[in-house]
Coordinates of C-alpha atoms in Angstrom, one line a residue:
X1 CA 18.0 9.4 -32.5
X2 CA 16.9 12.9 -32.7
X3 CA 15.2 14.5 -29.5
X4 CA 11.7 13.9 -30.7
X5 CA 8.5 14.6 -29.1
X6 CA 7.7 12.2 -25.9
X7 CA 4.8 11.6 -24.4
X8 CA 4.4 10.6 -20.5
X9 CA 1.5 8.7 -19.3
X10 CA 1.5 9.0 -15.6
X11 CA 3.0 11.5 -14.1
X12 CA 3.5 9.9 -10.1
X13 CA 6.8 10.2 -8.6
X14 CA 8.9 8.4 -11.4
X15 CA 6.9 9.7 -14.4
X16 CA 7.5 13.3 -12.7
X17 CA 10.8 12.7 -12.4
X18 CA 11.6 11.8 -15.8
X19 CA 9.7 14.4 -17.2
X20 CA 11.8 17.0 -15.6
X21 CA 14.9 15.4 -16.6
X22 CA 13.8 14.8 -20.3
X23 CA 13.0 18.6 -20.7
X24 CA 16.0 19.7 -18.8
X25 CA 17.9 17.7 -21.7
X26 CA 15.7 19.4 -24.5
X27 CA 13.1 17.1 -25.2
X28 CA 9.3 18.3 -25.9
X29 CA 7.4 16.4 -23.3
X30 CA 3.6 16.0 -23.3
X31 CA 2.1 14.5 -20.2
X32 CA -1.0 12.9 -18.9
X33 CA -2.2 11.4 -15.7
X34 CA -6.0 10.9 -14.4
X35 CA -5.4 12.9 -11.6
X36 CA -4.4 16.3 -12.4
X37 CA -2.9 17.2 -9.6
X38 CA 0.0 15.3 -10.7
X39 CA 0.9 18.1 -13.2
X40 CA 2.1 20.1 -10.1
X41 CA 4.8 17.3 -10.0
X42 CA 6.3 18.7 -13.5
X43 CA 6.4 22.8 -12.6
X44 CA 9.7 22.2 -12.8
X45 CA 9.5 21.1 -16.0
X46 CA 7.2 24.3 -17.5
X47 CA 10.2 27.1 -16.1
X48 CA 12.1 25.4 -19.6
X49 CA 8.5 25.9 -21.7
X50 CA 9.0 22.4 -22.8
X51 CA 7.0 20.5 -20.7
X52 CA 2.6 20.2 -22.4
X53 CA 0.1 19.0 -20.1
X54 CA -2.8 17.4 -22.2
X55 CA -5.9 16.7 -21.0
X56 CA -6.3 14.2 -23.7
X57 CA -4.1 11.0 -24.3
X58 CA -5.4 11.5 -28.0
X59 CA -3.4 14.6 -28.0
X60 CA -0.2 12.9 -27.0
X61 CA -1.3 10.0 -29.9
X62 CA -1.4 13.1 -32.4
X63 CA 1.8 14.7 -32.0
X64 CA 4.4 12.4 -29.8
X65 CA 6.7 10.4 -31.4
X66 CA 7.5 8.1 -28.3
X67 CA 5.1 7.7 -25.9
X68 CA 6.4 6.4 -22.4
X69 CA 4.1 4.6 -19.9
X70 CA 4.8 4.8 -15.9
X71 CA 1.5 3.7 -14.5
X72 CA 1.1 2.0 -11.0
X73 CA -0.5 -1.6 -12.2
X74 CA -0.5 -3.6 -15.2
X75 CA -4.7 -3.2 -15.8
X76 CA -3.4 0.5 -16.4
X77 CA -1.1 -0.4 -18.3
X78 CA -3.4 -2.6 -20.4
X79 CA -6.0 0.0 -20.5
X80 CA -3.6 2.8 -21.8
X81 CA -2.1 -0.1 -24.9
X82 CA -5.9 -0.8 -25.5
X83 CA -6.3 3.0 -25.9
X84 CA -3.4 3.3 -28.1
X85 CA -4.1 0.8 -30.7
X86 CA -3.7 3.0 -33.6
X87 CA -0.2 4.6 -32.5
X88 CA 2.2 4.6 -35.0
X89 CA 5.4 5.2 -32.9
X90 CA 7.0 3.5 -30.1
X91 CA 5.8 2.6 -26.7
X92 CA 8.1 2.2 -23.9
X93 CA 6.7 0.6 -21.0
X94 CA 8.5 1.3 -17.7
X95 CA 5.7 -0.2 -15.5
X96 CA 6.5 -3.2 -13.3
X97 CA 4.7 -5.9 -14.1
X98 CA 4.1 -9.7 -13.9
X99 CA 4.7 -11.9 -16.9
X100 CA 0.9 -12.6 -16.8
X101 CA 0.3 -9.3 -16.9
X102 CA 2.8 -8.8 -19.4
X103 CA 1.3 -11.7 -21.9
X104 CA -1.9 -10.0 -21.6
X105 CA -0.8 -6.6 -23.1
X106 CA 1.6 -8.2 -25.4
X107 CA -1.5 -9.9 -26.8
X108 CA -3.0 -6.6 -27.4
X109 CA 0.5 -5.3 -28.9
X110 CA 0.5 -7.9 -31.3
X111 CA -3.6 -7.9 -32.5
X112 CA -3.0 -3.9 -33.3
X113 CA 1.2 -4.3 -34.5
X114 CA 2.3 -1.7 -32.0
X115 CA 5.4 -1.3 -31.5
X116 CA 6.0 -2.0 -27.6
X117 CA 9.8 -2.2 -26.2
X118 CA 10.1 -2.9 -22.2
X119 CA 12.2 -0.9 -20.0
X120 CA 11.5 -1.8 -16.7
X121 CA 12.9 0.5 -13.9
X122 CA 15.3 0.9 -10.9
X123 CA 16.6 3.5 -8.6
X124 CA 13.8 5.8 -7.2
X125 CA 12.4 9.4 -8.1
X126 CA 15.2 11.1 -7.2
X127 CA 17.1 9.3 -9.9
X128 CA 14.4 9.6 -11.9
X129 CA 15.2 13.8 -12.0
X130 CA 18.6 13.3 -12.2
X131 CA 18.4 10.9 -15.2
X132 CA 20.8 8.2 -13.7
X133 CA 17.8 5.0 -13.5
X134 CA 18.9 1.8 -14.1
X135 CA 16.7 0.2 -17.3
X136 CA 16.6 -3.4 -17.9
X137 CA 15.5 -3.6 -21.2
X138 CA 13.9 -6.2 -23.6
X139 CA 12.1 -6.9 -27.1
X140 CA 13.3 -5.7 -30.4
X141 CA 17.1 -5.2 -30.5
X142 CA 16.7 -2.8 -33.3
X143 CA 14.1 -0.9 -31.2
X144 CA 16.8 -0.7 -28.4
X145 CA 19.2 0.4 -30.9
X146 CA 16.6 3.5 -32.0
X147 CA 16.2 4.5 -29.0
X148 CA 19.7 4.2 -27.6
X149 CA 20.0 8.1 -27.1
X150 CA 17.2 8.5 -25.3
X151 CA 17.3 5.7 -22.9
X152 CA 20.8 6.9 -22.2
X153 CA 19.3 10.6 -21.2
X154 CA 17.1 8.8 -18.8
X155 CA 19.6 6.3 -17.2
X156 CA 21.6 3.6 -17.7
X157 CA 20.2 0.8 -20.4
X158 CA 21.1 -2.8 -20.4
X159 CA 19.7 -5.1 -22.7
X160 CA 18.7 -8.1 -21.0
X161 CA 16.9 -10.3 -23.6
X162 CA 12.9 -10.6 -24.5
X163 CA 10.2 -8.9 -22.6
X164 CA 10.1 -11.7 -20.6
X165 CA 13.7 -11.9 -19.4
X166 CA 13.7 -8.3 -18.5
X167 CA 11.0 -7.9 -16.7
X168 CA 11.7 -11.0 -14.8
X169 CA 15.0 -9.6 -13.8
X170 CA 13.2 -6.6 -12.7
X171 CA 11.0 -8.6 -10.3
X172 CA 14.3 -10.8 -9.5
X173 CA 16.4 -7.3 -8.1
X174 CA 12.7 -6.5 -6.1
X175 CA 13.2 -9.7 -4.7
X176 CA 16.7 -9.0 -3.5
X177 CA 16.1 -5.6 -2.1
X178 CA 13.2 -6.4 -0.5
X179 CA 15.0 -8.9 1.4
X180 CA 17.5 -6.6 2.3
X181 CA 15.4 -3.9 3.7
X182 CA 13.9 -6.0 5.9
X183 CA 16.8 -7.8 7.0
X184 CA 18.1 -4.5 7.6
X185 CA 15.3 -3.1 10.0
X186 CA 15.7 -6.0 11.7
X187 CA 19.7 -5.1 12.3
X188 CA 18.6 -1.5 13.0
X189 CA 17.0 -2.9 16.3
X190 CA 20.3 -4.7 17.4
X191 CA 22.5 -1.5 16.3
X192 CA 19.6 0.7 18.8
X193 CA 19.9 -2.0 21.5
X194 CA 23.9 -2.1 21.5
X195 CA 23.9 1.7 21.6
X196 CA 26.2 1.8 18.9
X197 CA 26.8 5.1 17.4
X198 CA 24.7 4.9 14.1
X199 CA 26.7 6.6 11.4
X200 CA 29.9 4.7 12.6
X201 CA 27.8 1.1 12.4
X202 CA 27.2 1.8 8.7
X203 CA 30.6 3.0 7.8
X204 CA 31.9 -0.1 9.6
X205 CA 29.5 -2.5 8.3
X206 CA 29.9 -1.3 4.8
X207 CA 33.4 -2.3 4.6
X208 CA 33.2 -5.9 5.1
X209 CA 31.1 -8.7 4.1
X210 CA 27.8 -7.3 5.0
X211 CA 28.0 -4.1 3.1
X212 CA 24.7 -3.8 0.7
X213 CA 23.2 -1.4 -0.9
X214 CA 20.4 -0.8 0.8
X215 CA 22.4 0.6 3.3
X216 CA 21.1 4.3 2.9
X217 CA 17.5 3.1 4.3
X218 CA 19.1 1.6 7.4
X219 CA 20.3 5.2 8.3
X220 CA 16.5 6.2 8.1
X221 CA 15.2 2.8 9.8
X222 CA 17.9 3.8 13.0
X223 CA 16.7 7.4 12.8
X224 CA 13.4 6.9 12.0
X225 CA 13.5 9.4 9.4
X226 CA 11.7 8.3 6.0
X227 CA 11.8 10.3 2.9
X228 CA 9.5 9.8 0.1
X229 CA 10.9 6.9 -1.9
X230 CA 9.1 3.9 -2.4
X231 CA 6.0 2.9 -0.6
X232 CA 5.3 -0.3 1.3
X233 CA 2.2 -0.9 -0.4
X234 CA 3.8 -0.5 -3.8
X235 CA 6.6 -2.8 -2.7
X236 CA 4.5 -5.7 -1.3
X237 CA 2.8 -5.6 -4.2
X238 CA 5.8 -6.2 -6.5
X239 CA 6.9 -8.9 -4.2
X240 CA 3.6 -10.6 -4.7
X241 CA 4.3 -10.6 -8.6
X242 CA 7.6 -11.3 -8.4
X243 CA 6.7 -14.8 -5.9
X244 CA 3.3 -15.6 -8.7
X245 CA 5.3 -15.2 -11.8
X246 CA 8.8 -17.4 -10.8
X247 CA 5.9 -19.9 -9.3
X248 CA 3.7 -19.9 -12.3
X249 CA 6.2 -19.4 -15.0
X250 CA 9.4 -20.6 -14.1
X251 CA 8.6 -24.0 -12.3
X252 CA 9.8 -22.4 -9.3
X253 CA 8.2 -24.4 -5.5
X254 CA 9.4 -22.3 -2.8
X255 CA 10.7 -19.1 -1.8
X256 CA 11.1 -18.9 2.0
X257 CA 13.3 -15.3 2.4
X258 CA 11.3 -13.4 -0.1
X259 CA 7.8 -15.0 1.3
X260 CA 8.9 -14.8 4.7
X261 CA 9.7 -10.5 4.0
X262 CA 6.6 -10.5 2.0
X263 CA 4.4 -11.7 5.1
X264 CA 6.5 -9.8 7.1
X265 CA 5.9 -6.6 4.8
X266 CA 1.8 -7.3 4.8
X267 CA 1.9 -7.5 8.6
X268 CA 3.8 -3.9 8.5
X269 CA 1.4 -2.7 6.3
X270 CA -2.0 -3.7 8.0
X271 CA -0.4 -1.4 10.9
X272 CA -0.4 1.7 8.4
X273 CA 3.5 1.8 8.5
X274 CA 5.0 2.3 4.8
X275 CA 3.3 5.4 3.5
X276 CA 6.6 7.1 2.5
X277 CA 9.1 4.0 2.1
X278 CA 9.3 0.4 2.6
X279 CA 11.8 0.9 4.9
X280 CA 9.4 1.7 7.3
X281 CA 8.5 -2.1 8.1
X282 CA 11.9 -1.2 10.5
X283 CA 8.9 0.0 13.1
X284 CA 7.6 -3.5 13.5
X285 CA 10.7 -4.8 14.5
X286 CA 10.9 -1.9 17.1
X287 CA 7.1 -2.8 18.2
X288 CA 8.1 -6.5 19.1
X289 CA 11.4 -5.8 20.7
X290 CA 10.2 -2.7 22.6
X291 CA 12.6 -0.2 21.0
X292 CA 12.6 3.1 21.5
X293 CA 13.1 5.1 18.1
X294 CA 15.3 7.9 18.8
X295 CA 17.6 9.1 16.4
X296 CA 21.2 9.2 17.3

């Protein structure tokens, strides 16, 4: 496909992201977010004089031939498709969402015959800049096929199946990495107890059995040293859709790990930990055991 004109709505730390990336690569980008200071997040993106903020999201209906959503919830999301019944191009909806969430804004796709094609998202902002996400993709084939080109300038597409299979996957890998992360904050308390030199425990470790790839957040849980990733609140919350949609959908009775992390997480959270990253529900594990958190 030609590089046409995108729109962005939402313009947080992903949106941002591929914002930059799309106009590094040429693209025309027109973006939108309710709060405006989000803009700042796409300077970057005006030094090419490709990037339009709009004040409008009937100015990105007007001239964009794509329009990509990246908005925090699904009621955004179903706000924004209710706003953008009469759009003739494509929509491409990164959001994370629940498959009841995801019913209810297919409903709306299909009363107004937009054309909606899911691409939910992995990998963070930085990623995000860099234009190596991973998308897990679903609906129309020949929607993915039209739009090969541009999902491979954002990342890496696979296509997984109908809307419902993809974004089921993505709640699936939340799932696992959630899991992990807290797993491995609770590891980062043994590796500060044993006074084992941090860098070597993570070189070691990642060469057996153990090795995972959340691995890069255990250096920051042993440090404690968080960078700006992805919050606790924002992954508690996808946990919680993930547990409700493979209960309510799939037939699914229990999930002990991922409810026992998602407690765990909520607990972390009512303690104002997690601003930055989830990773930081390492701290409650330090609280319990007494753990100093000096880096090393």
């Amino acid at each position: 496909m030609e590089k046409q004109i995108i729109g962005i709505i939402g313009l947080g730390r992903i949106g941002s992201g591929i914002c930059i990336n799309l106009t590094n690569k040429g693209y025309k980008v027109m973006g939108y977010d309710v709060n405006k200071v989000a803009y700042k997040n796409c300077m970057e993106s005006q030094k090419t004089g490709l990037f339009y903020p709009v004040e409008k999201i009937e100015e990105i209906k007007t001239h964009a031939n794509v329009i990509i959503l990246s908005l925090p919830t699904g009621k955004e999301v179903l706000d924004i498709t209710e706003n953008l019944s009469d759009f003739k191009g494509i929509i491409i909806d990164t959001s994370t969402l629940s498959i009841e969430e995801l019913h209810k804004i297919l409903d709306v796709v299909l009363k107004n015959q937009l054309k909606y094609f899911t691409c939910r998202l992995e990998r963070g902002p930085k990623e995000a800049r860099e234009g190596t996400l991973a998308l897990y993709c679903g609906g129309n084939r020949d929607e993915f096929d039209y739009l090969l080109d541009l999902l491979k300038d954002i990342g890496e597409p696979v296509y997984i199946g109908s809307h419902e299979q993809a974004t089921m996957l993505k709640l699936i890998s939340n799932m696992i990495g959630t899991v992990m992360v807290v797993l491995n904050g609770e590891i980062s308390s043994v590796i500060k107890s044993a006074n084992i030199d941090y860098e070597t425990a993570i070189k070691a470790l990642s060469m057996g059995g153990a090795n995972n790839v959340q691995f890069f957040r255990l250096l920051w849980q042993l440090k404690n040293e968080y960078q700006d990733s992805f919050s606790l609140d924002l992954a508690q919350h996808v946990v919680e859709l993930a547990i409700k949609s493979s209960k309510d959908y799939y037939g699914i009775n229990s999930l002990p790990l991922t409810e026992l992390a998602n407690n765990i997480m909520v607990i972390a959270k009512s303690l104002g930990f997690g601003k930055k990253d989830v990773s930081e529900v390492a701290k409650l594990n330090d609280i319990i055991n007494n753990i100093s958190s000096q880096g090393k």
